[in-house]
Amino acid sequence: MANTDNHVIIVGAGATGLLIAQGLKKAGIRATVYERYTREEYEERSGDWTVALHWSIPYIEACLPPELFAKLKSAETNRWEEHDPHVANNIPLVNGRTGEIMAKMPMPSARRVVRGKLRDLLKTEIDIQYGSTLTDIQIDHPETKNSVTALFNGGDVVAKGNMLIGADGARSPTRSFLVDQDTGKLDTAKVMILNAFPKFTREQALFIRQKSHPIALLSPHPYQKTLLFATMVDVVDPEKPETWVFQFSLSIYTDEVPPTDEKERRHLFKAYLSTYCEPYRSVSQWLVDDIKVSGDKFHYWGNITPWNNHGGKISIAGDAAHPMLPFRAQGLNNAMEDAKLYVDAIKTFVYDGKDLKSCIDDYDKSSYSRGKLDINLSVDQMHAYGDWDAVMNGPLLRGGGYGKSH
Ligand SMILES: Cc1cc2nc3c(=O)[nH]c(=O)nc-3n(C[C@H](O)[C@H](O)[C@H](O)COP(=O)(O)OP(=O)(O)OC[C@H]3O[C@@H](n4cnc5c(N)ncnc54)[C@H](O)[C@@H]3O)c2cc1C
Ligand SMILES: *[C@@H]1O[C@H](CO)[C@@H](O)[C@H](O)[C@H]1NC(C)=O
């Protein structure tokens, strides 16, 4: 018999937390999502980030009701077109100077989704408590029967349940309850990233599109330590190229942090891009002053260690469990597998009466070991892309592409 008192507290309304919420809902298990941002902030911040979704699609399907899964296409960068799988499932690696295709990296069932649109899909009919920042977790509080009490906003909001899952992103506050402070520290990659999400005139957009791959392409440069990543973000109206949004992300191999001044960032970005082949040389000229160039550093958990799940009452999933670098496009895919496996673990506890600790131990083992492997490979891949002589020897090309790491 199912215990109707079960309540899972989910911290974070990213793709991970939302898919867990969907899976638990489908299984008839009560759950509530708590998100630090207010609804307005959350919607404003969804941004134009695009992510490759590939081997994890079956996990998404398992957690969603069929009518929602049928709408996955709506989250894609180009929701109007069915891509030829032979083209879409091979991501080109292009010599940045000459435009020559050096290799094609297999990416099974490749779809490129917009982070904000994926979240929009996954939050359909999910109960989200916005404006709730996790500040403390208490286990087996003596005065309540609840095994987990989560405090938000310093105690203004209190959630009571018997399980908590931290899906609260790379800087996970939940993680800080499960590992000691030093162990939980993130490393900073020796890369500076500059991003632009521009629109162009009709002619410019058509020129770029014609010289691009439908999903994405990666382009290291033989004479400068940079890696260009180019993709489409949104085909707002397929008939109107002037509405298309593109993404250009340039990784510059350096310890430095991006310039704080917007003008300086644009100048740097354009200078590096101008040494690239077409269409990027032209893009560097078309990046006019009102196109924003943002800057960032990437962080990863180089020191990843197994976490204490407090008898299965608390765990972490997605970026909270294994913040990694984006160079092998595995973060979201592992996050989606985490979500499916966590839901399975809770189902086994609730419906099969297995003890919570052993259910969550199994989940943790999988999340940790996949995370450790992919954090390692993502760092190695970053180094490989930054070294022209090593580029053909990185884990992506050696290991046969973007498939699941084993
Ligand atoms: C530039 C870049 C490119 C990427 N490309 C790819 C790719 O091609 N393929 C791929 O598979 N992956 C990629 N990834 C990784 C992928 O985006 C992440 O793995 C995925 O989005 C993680 O989702 P998440 O739900 O775990 O975390 P997040 O999306 O970070 O969500 C965490 C949520 O928790 C909330 N939160 C944080 N703290 C609190 C708190 N104290 N209380 C309450 N809520 C809180 C946050 O506001 C947020 O909404 C990329 C990542 C980056 C940065
Ligand atoms: C990844 O693992 C391999 C094999 O164990 C090792 O040689 C390499 O140094 C590791 N890379 C990182 C960044 O830790």
mmCIF file of N, CA, C and O in Angstrom, residues 260-294:
data_model
loop_
_atom_site.group_PDB
_atom_site.id
_atom_site.type_symbol
_atom_site.label_atom_id
_atom_site.label_comp_id
_atom_site.label_asym_id
_atom_site.label_seq_id
_atom_site.Cartn_x
_atom_site.Cartn_y
_atom_site.Cartn_z
ATOM 1 N N THR A 260 35.027 43.796 -17.554
ATOM 2 C CA THR A 260 33.739 44.192 -16.985
ATOM 3 C C THR A 260 33.021 45.179 -17.900
ATOM 4 O O THR A 260 31.806 45.311 -17.843
ATOM 5 N N ASP A 261 33.791 45.833 -18.741
ATOM 6 C CA ASP A 261 33.212 46.843 -19.632
ATOM 7 C C ASP A 261 32.656 46.192 -20.898
ATOM 8 O O ASP A 261 33.360 45.459 -21.601
ATOM 9 N N GLU A 262 31.406 46.480 -21.178
ATOM 10 C CA GLU A 262 30.708 45.891 -22.322
ATOM 11 C C GLU A 262 31.425 46.185 -23.642
ATOM 12 O O GLU A 262 31.596 45.299 -24.494
ATOM 13 N N LYS A 263 31.848 47.412 -23.816
ATOM 14 C CA LYS A 263 32.530 47.823 -25.056
ATOM 15 C C LYS A 263 33.805 47.012 -25.263
ATOM 16 O O LYS A 263 34.112 46.588 -26.369
ATOM 17 N N GLU A 264 34.543 46.818 -24.172
ATOM 18 C CA GLU A 264 35.793 46.062 -24.242
ATOM 19 C C GLU A 264 35.529 44.613 -24.617
ATOM 20 O O GLU A 264 36.289 44.017 -25.371
ATOM 21 N N ARG A 265 34.449 44.059 -24.064
ATOM 22 C CA ARG A 265 34.113 42.674 -24.390
ATOM 23 C C ARG A 265 33.782 42.548 -25.879
ATOM 24 O O ARG A 265 34.233 41.624 -26.550
ATOM 25 N N ARG A 266 33.000 43.494 -26.393
ATOM 26 C CA ARG A 266 32.623 43.432 -27.798
ATOM 27 C C ARG A 266 33.854 43.563 -28.691
ATOM 28 O O ARG A 266 34.026 42.853 -29.671
ATOM 29 N N HIS A 267 34.747 44.471 -28.288
ATOM 30 C CA HIS A 267 35.967 44.705 -29.049
ATOM 31 C C HIS A 267 36.805 43.420 -29.120
ATOM 32 O O HIS A 267 37.264 43.004 -30.183
ATOM 33 N N LEU A 268 36.976 42.768 -27.972
ATOM 34 C CA LEU A 268 37.768 41.542 -27.887
ATOM 35 C C LEU A 268 37.141 40.442 -28.748
ATOM 36 O O LEU A 268 37.822 39.752 -29.518
ATOM 37 N N PHE A 269 35.842 40.310 -28.619
ATOM 38 C CA PHE A 269 35.083 39.290 -29.340
ATOM 39 C C PHE A 269 35.239 39.482 -30.846
ATOM 40 O O PHE A 269 35.543 38.546 -31.598
ATOM 41 N N LYS A 270 35.066 40.715 -31.286
ATOM 42 C CA LYS A 270 35.146 41.003 -32.716
ATOM 43 C C LYS A 270 36.561 40.794 -33.237
ATOM 44 O O LYS A 270 36.763 40.309 -34.355
ATOM 45 N N ALA A 271 37.549 41.140 -32.415
ATOM 46 C CA ALA A 271 38.944 40.991 -32.837
ATOM 47 C C ALA A 271 39.273 39.517 -33.081
ATOM 48 O O ALA A 271 39.847 39.153 -34.112
ATOM 49 N N TYR A 272 38.874 38.648 -32.159
ATOM 50 C CA TYR A 272 39.139 37.215 -32.334
ATOM 51 C C TYR A 272 38.347 36.649 -33.516
ATOM 52 O O TYR A 272 38.847 35.851 -34.295
ATOM 53 N N LEU A 273 37.095 37.063 -33.617
ATOM 54 C CA LEU A 273 36.216 36.520 -34.648
ATOM 55 C C LEU A 273 36.657 36.941 -36.054
ATOM 56 O O LEU A 273 36.458 36.211 -37.024
ATOM 57 N N SER A 274 37.285 38.103 -36.145
ATOM 58 C CA SER A 274 37.660 38.630 -37.469
ATOM 59 C C SER A 274 38.743 37.787 -38.132
ATOM 60 O O SER A 274 38.942 37.876 -39.339
ATOM 61 N N THR A 275 39.440 36.946 -37.373
ATOM 62 C CA THR A 275 40.468 36.087 -37.974
ATOM 63 C C THR A 275 39.898 34.746 -38.408
ATOM 64 O O THR A 275 40.622 33.881 -38.897
ATOM 65 N N TYR A 276 38.591 34.539 -38.181
ATOM 66 C CA TYR A 276 37.938 33.283 -38.571
ATOM 67 C C TYR A 276 37.519 33.318 -40.049
ATOM 68 O O TYR A 276 37.472 34.388 -40.674
ATOM 69 N N CYS A 277 37.204 32.141 -40.575
ATOM 70 C CA CYS A 277 36.686 32.014 -41.937
ATOM 71 C C CYS A 277 35.246 32.569 -41.996
ATOM 72 O O CYS A 277 34.646 32.878 -40.970
ATOM 73 N N GLU A 278 34.684 32.622 -43.190
ATOM 74 C CA GLU A 278 33.269 32.994 -43.336
ATOM 75 C C GLU A 278 32.380 31.855 -42.816
ATOM 76 O O GLU A 278 32.785 30.697 -42.893
ATOM 77 N N PRO A 279 31.222 32.145 -42.254
ATOM 78 C CA PRO A 279 30.593 33.469 -42.185
ATOM 79 C C PRO A 279 31.020 34.305 -40.970
ATOM 80 O O PRO A 279 30.506 35.395 -40.781
ATOM 81 N N TYR A 280 31.970 33.808 -40.175
ATOM 82 C CA TYR A 280 32.252 34.445 -38.876
ATOM 83 C C TYR A 280 33.002 35.762 -39.021
ATOM 84 O O TYR A 280 32.810 36.687 -38.244
ATOM 85 N N ARG A 281 33.859 35.826 -40.057
ATOM 86 C CA ARG A 281 34.536 37.089 -40.324
ATOM 87 C C ARG A 281 33.499 38.203 -40.559
ATOM 88 O O ARG A 281 33.602 39.297 -40.002
ATOM 89 N N SER A 282 32.488 37.860 -41.362
ATOM 90 C CA SER A 282 31.423 38.849 -41.605
ATOM 91 C C SER A 282 30.631 39.135 -40.335
ATOM 92 O O SER A 282 30.290 40.277 -40.051
ATOM 93 N N VAL A 283 30.355 38.075 -39.567
ATOM 94 C CA VAL A 283 29.621 38.277 -38.313
ATOM 95 C C VAL A 283 30.358 39.288 -37.442
ATOM 96 O O VAL A 283 29.753 40.166 -36.827
ATOM 97 N N SER A 284 31.685 39.188 -37.418
ATOM 98 C CA SER A 284 32.453 40.118 -36.562
ATOM 99 C C SER A 284 32.202 41.569 -36.984
ATOM 100 O O SER A 284 32.189 42.467 -36.152
ATOM 101 N N GLN A 285 31.973 41.777 -38.291
ATOM 102 C CA GLN A 285 31.688 43.143 -38.751
ATOM 103 C C GLN A 285 30.242 43.558 -38.504
ATOM 104 O O GLN A 285 29.948 44.731 -38.349
ATOM 105 N N TRP A 286 29.370 42.552 -38.476
ATOM 106 C CA TRP A 286 27.939 42.861 -38.326
ATOM 107 C C TRP A 286 27.520 43.014 -36.868
ATOM 108 O O TRP A 286 26.359 43.308 -36.578
ATOM 109 N N LEU A 287 28.415 42.725 -35.936
ATOM 110 C CA LEU A 287 28.064 42.850 -34.516
ATOM 111 C C LEU A 287 28.109 44.319 -34.112
ATOM 112 O O LEU A 287 29.097 44.823 -33.607
ATOM 113 N N VAL A 288 26.994 44.975 -34.357
ATOM 114 C CA VAL A 288 26.924 46.413 -34.103
ATOM 115 C C VAL A 288 26.763 46.686 -32.608
ATOM 116 O O VAL A 288 26.568 45.774 -31.816
ATOM 117 N N ASP A 289 26.849 47.959 -32.273
ATOM 118 C CA ASP A 289 26.969 48.340 -30.863
ATOM 119 C C ASP A 289 25.795 47.956 -29.980
ATOM 120 O O ASP A 289 25.951 47.832 -28.770
ATOM 121 N N ASP A 290 24.604 47.771 -30.562
ATOM 122 C CA ASP A 290 23.489 47.435 -29.659
ATOM 123 C C ASP A 290 23.350 45.923 -29.441
ATOM 124 O O ASP A 290 22.414 45.482 -28.781
ATOM 125 N N ILE A 291 24.295 45.135 -29.961
ATOM 126 C CA ILE A 291 24.262 43.697 -29.686
ATOM 127 C C ILE A 291 25.116 43.418 -28.459
ATOM 128 O O ILE A 291 26.299 43.731 -28.422
ATOM 129 N N LYS A 292 24.471 42.862 -27.472
ATOM 130 C CA LYS A 292 25.137 42.660 -26.184
ATOM 131 C C LYS A 292 26.138 41.505 -26.279
ATOM 132 O O LYS A 292 25.842 40.465 -26.868
ATOM 133 N N VAL A 293 27.318 41.699 -25.716
ATOM 134 C CA VAL A 293 28.288 40.601 -25.587
ATOM 135 C C VAL A 293 28.498 40.360 -24.091
ATOM 136 O O VAL A 293 28.932 41.261 -23.373
ATOM 137 N N SER A 294 28.129 39.155 -23.635
ATOM 138 C CA SER A 294 28.288 38.853 -22.205
ATOM 139 C C SER A 294 29.557 38.033 -22.008
ATOM 140 O O SER A 294 30.110 37.468 -22.954
#
